[in-house]
Short mmCIF file of N, CA and C in Angstrom, two decimals:
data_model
loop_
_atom_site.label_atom_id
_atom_site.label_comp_id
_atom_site.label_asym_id
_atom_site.label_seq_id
_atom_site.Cartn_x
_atom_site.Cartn_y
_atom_site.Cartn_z
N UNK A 1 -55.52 -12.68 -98.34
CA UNK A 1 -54.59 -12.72 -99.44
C UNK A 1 -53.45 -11.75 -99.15
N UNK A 2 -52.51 -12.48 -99.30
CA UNK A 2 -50.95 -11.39 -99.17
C UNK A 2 -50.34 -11.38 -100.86
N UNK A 3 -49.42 -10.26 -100.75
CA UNK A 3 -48.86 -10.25 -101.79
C UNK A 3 -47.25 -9.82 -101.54
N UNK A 4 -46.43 -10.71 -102.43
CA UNK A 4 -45.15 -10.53 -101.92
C UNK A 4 -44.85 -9.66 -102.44
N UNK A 5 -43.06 -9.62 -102.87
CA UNK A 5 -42.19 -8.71 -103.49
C UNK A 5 -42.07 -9.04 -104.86
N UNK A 6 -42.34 -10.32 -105.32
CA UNK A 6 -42.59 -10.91 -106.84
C UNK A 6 -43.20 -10.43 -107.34
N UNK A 7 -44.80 -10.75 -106.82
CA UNK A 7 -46.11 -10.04 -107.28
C UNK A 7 -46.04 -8.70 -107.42
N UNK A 8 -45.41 -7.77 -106.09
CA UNK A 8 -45.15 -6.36 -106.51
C UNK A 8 -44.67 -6.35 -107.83
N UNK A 9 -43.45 -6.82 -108.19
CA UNK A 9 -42.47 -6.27 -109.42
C UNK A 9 -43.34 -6.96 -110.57
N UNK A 10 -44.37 -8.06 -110.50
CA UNK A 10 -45.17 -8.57 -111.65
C UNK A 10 -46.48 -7.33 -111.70
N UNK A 11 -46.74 -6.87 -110.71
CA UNK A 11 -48.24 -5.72 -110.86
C UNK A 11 -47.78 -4.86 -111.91
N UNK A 12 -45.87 -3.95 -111.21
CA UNK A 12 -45.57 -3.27 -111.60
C UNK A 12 -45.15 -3.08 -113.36
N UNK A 13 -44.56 -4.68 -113.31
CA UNK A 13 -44.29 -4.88 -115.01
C UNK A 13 -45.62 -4.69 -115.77
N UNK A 14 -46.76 -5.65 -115.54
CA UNK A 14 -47.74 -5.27 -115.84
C UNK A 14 -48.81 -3.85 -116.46
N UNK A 15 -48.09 -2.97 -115.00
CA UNK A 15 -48.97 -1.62 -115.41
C UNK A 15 -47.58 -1.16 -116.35
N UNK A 16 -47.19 -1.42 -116.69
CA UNK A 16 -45.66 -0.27 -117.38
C UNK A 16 -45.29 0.43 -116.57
N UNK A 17 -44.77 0.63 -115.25
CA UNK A 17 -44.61 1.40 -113.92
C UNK A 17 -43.23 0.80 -113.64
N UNK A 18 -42.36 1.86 -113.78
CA UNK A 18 -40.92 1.54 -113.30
C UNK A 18 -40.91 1.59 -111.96
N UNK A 19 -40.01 1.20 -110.92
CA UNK A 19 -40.24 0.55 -109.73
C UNK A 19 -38.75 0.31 -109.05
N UNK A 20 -38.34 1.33 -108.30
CA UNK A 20 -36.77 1.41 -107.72
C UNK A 20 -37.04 -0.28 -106.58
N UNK A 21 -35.99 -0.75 -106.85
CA UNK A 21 -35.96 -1.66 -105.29
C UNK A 21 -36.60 -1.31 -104.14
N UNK A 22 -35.83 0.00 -104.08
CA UNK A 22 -36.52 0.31 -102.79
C UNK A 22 -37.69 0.62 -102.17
N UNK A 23 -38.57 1.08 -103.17
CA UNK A 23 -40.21 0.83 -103.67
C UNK A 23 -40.63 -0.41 -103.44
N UNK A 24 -40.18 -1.23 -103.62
CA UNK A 24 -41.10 -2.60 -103.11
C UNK A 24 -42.06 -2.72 -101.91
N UNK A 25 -41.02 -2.75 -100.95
CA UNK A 25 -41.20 -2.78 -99.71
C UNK A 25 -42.15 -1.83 -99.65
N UNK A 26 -42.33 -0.76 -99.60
CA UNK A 26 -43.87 -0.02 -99.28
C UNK A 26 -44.73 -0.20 -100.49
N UNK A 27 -44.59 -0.44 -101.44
CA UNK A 27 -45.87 -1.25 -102.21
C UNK A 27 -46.59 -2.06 -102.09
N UNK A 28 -45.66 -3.29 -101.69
CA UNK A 28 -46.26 -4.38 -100.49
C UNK A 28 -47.06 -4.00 -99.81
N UNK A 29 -46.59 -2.80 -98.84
CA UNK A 29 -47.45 -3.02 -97.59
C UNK A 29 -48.88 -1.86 -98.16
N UNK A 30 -48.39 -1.35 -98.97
CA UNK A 30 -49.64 -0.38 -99.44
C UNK A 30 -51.22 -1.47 -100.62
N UNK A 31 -50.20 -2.38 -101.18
CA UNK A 31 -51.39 -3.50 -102.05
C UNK A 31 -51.73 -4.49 -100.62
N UNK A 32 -51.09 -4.48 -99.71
CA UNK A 32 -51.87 -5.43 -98.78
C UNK A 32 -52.98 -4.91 -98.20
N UNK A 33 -52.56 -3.25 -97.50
CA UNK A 33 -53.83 -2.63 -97.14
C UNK A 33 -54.70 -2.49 -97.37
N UNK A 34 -54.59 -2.37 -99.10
CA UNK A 34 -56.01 -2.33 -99.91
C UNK A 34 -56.83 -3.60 -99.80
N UNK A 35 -55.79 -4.50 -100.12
CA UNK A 35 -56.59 -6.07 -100.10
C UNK A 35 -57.31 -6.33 -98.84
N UNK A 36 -56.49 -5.82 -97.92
CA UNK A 36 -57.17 -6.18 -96.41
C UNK A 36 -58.64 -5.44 -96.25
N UNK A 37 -58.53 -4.51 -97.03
CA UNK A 37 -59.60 -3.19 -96.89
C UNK A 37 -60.71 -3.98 -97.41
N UNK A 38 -60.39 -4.42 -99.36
CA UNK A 38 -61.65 -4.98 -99.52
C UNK A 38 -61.95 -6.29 -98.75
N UNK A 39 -61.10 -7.18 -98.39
CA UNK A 39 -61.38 -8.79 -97.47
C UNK A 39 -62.73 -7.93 -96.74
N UNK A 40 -62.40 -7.15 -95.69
CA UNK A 40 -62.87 -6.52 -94.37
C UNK A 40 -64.57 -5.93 -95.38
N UNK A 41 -64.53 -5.42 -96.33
CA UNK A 41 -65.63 -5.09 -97.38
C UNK A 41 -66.70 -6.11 -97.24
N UNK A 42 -65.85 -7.62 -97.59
CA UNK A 42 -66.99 -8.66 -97.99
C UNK A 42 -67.35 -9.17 -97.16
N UNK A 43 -67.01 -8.79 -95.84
CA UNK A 43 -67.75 -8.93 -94.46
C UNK A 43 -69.08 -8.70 -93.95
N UNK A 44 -69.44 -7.54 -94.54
CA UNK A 44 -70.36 -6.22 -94.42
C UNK A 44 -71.51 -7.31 -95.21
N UNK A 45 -72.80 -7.51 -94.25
CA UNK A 45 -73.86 -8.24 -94.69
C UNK A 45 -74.84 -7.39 -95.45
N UNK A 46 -74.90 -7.90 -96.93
CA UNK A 46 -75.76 -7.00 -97.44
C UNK A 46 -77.36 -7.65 -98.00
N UNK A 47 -77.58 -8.41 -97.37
CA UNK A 47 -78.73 -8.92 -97.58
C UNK A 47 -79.64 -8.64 -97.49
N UNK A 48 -80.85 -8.58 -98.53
CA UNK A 48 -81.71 -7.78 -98.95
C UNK A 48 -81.60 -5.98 -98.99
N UNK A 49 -80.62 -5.99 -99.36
CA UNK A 49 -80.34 -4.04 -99.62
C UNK A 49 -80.32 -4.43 -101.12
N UNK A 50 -80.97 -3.74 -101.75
CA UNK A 50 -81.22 -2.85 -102.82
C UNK A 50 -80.18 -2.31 -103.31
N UNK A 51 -79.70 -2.45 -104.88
CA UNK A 51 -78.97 -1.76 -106.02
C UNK A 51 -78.82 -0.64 -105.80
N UNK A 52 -78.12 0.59 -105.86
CA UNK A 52 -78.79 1.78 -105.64
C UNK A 52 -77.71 2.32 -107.33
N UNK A 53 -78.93 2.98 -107.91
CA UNK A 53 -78.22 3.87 -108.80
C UNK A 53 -78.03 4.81 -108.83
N UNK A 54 -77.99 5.91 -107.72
CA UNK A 54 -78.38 7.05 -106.71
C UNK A 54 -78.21 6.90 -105.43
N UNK A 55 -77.68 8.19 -105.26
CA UNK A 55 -78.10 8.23 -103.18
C UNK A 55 -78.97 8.83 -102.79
N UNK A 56 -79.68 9.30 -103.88
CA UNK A 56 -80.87 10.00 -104.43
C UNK A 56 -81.95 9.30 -104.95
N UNK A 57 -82.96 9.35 -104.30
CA UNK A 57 -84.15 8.47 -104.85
C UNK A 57 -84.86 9.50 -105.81
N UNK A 58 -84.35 8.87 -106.98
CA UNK A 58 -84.78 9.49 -108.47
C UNK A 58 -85.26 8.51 -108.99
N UNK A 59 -85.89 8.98 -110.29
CA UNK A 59 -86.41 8.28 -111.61
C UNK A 59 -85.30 8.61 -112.47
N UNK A 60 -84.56 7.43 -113.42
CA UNK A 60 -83.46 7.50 -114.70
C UNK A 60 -84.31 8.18 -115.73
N UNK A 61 -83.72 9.45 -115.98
CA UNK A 61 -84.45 9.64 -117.48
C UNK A 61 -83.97 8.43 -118.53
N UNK A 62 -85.09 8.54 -119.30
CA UNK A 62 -85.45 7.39 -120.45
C UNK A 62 -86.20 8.15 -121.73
N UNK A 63 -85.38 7.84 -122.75
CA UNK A 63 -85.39 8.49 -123.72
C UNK A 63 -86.12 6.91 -124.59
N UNK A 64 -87.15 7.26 -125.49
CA UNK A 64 -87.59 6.65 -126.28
C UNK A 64 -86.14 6.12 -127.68
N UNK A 65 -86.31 4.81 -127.28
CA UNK A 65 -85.37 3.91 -128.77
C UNK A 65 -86.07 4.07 -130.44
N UNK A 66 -85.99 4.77 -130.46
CA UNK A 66 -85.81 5.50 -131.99
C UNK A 66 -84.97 5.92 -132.88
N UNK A 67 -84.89 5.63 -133.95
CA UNK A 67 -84.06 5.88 -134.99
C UNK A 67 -83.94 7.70 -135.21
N UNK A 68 -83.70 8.63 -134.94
CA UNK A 68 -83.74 10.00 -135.23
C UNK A 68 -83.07 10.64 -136.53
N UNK A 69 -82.06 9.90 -136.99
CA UNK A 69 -81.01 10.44 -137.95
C UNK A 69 -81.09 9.59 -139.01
N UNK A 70 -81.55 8.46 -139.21
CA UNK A 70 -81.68 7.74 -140.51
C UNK A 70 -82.31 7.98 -141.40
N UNK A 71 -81.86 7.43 -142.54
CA UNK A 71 -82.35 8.13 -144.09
C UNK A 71 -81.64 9.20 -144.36
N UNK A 72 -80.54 9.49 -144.32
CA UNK A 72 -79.40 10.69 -144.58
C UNK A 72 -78.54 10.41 -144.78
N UNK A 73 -78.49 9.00 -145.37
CA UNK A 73 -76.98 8.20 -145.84
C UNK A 73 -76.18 8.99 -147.34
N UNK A 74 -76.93 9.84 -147.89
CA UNK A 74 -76.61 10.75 -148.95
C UNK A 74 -75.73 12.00 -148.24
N UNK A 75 -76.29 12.28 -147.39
CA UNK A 75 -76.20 13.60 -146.72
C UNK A 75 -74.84 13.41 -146.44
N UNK A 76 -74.40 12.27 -145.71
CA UNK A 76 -73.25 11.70 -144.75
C UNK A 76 -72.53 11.78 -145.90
N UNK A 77 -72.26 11.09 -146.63
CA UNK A 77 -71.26 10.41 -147.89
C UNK A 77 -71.06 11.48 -148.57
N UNK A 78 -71.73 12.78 -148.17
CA UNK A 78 -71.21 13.55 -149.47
C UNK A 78 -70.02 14.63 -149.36
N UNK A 79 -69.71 14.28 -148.24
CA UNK A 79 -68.03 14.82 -147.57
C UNK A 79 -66.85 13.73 -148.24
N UNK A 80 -67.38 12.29 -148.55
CA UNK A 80 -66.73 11.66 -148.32
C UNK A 80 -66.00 11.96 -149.81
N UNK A 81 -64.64 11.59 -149.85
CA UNK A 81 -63.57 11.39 -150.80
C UNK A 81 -64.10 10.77 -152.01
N UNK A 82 -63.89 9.09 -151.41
CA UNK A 82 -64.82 8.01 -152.34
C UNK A 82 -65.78 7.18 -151.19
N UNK A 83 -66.63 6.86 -151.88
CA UNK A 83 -67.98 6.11 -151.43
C UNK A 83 -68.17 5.36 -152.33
N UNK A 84 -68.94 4.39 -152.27
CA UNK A 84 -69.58 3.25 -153.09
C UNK A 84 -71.12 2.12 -152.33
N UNK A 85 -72.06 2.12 -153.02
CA UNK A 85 -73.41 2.06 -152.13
C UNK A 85 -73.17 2.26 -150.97
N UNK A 86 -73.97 3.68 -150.85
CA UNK A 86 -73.14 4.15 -149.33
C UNK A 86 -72.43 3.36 -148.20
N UNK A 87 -71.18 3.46 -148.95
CA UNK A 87 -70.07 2.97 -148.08
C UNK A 87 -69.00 3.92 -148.13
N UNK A 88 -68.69 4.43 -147.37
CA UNK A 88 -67.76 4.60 -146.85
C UNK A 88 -65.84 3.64 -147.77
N UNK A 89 -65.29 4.40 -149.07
CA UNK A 89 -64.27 3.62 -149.21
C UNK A 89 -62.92 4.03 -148.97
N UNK A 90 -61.86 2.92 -148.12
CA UNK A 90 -60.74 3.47 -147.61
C UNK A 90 -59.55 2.81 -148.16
N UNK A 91 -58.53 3.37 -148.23
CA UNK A 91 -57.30 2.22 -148.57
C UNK A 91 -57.29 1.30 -147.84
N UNK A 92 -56.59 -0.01 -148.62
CA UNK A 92 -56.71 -1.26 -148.43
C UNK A 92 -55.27 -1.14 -147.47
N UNK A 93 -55.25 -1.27 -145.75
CA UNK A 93 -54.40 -1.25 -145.29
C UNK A 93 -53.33 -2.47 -144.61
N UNK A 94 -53.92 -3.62 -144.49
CA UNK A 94 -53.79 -4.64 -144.39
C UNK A 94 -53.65 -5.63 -145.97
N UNK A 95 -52.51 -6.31 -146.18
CA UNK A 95 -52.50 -7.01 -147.20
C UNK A 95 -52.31 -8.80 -146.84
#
């Protein structure tokens, strides 16, 4: 995959990145390198290798799915301005 001088000034509009003329020309050749870099990436046979979530052969701590803080919906609301069955009430900002 190549990318021209169009595509440059469309990446660039894109990110909000102002972009002299004369910038093109080495943007080009700097988004091609990359592209070439990953092409040359999906080369690399990775068959049967393993996920790694580490370069470190660890165990993920794992925290038990439990509720810890519920039942304190009083507690919460009672900072609040206005509330109504604990809710949370805000101006109507959208009409």
């Amino acid at each position: 995959m190549s990318v021209d001088s169009a595509t440059v000034r469309r990446i660039a509009h894109l990110s909000r990145i102002a972009i002299e003329d004369s910038e093109v020309a080495r943007l080009q050749g700097e988004l091609n390198a990359i592209l070439s870099f990953v092409e040359t990436l999906s080369e690399v046979d990775v068959e049967g290798v393993e996920p790694l979530t580490s370069a470190l052969p660890m165990q993920m701590k794992k925290r038990s799915d439990v509720v810890t803080d519920g039942g304190i919906a009083d507690d919460i609301l009672a900072n609040a301005p206005v509330s109504e069955d604990h809710y949370f009430v805000v101006p109507k900002v959208v009409e």
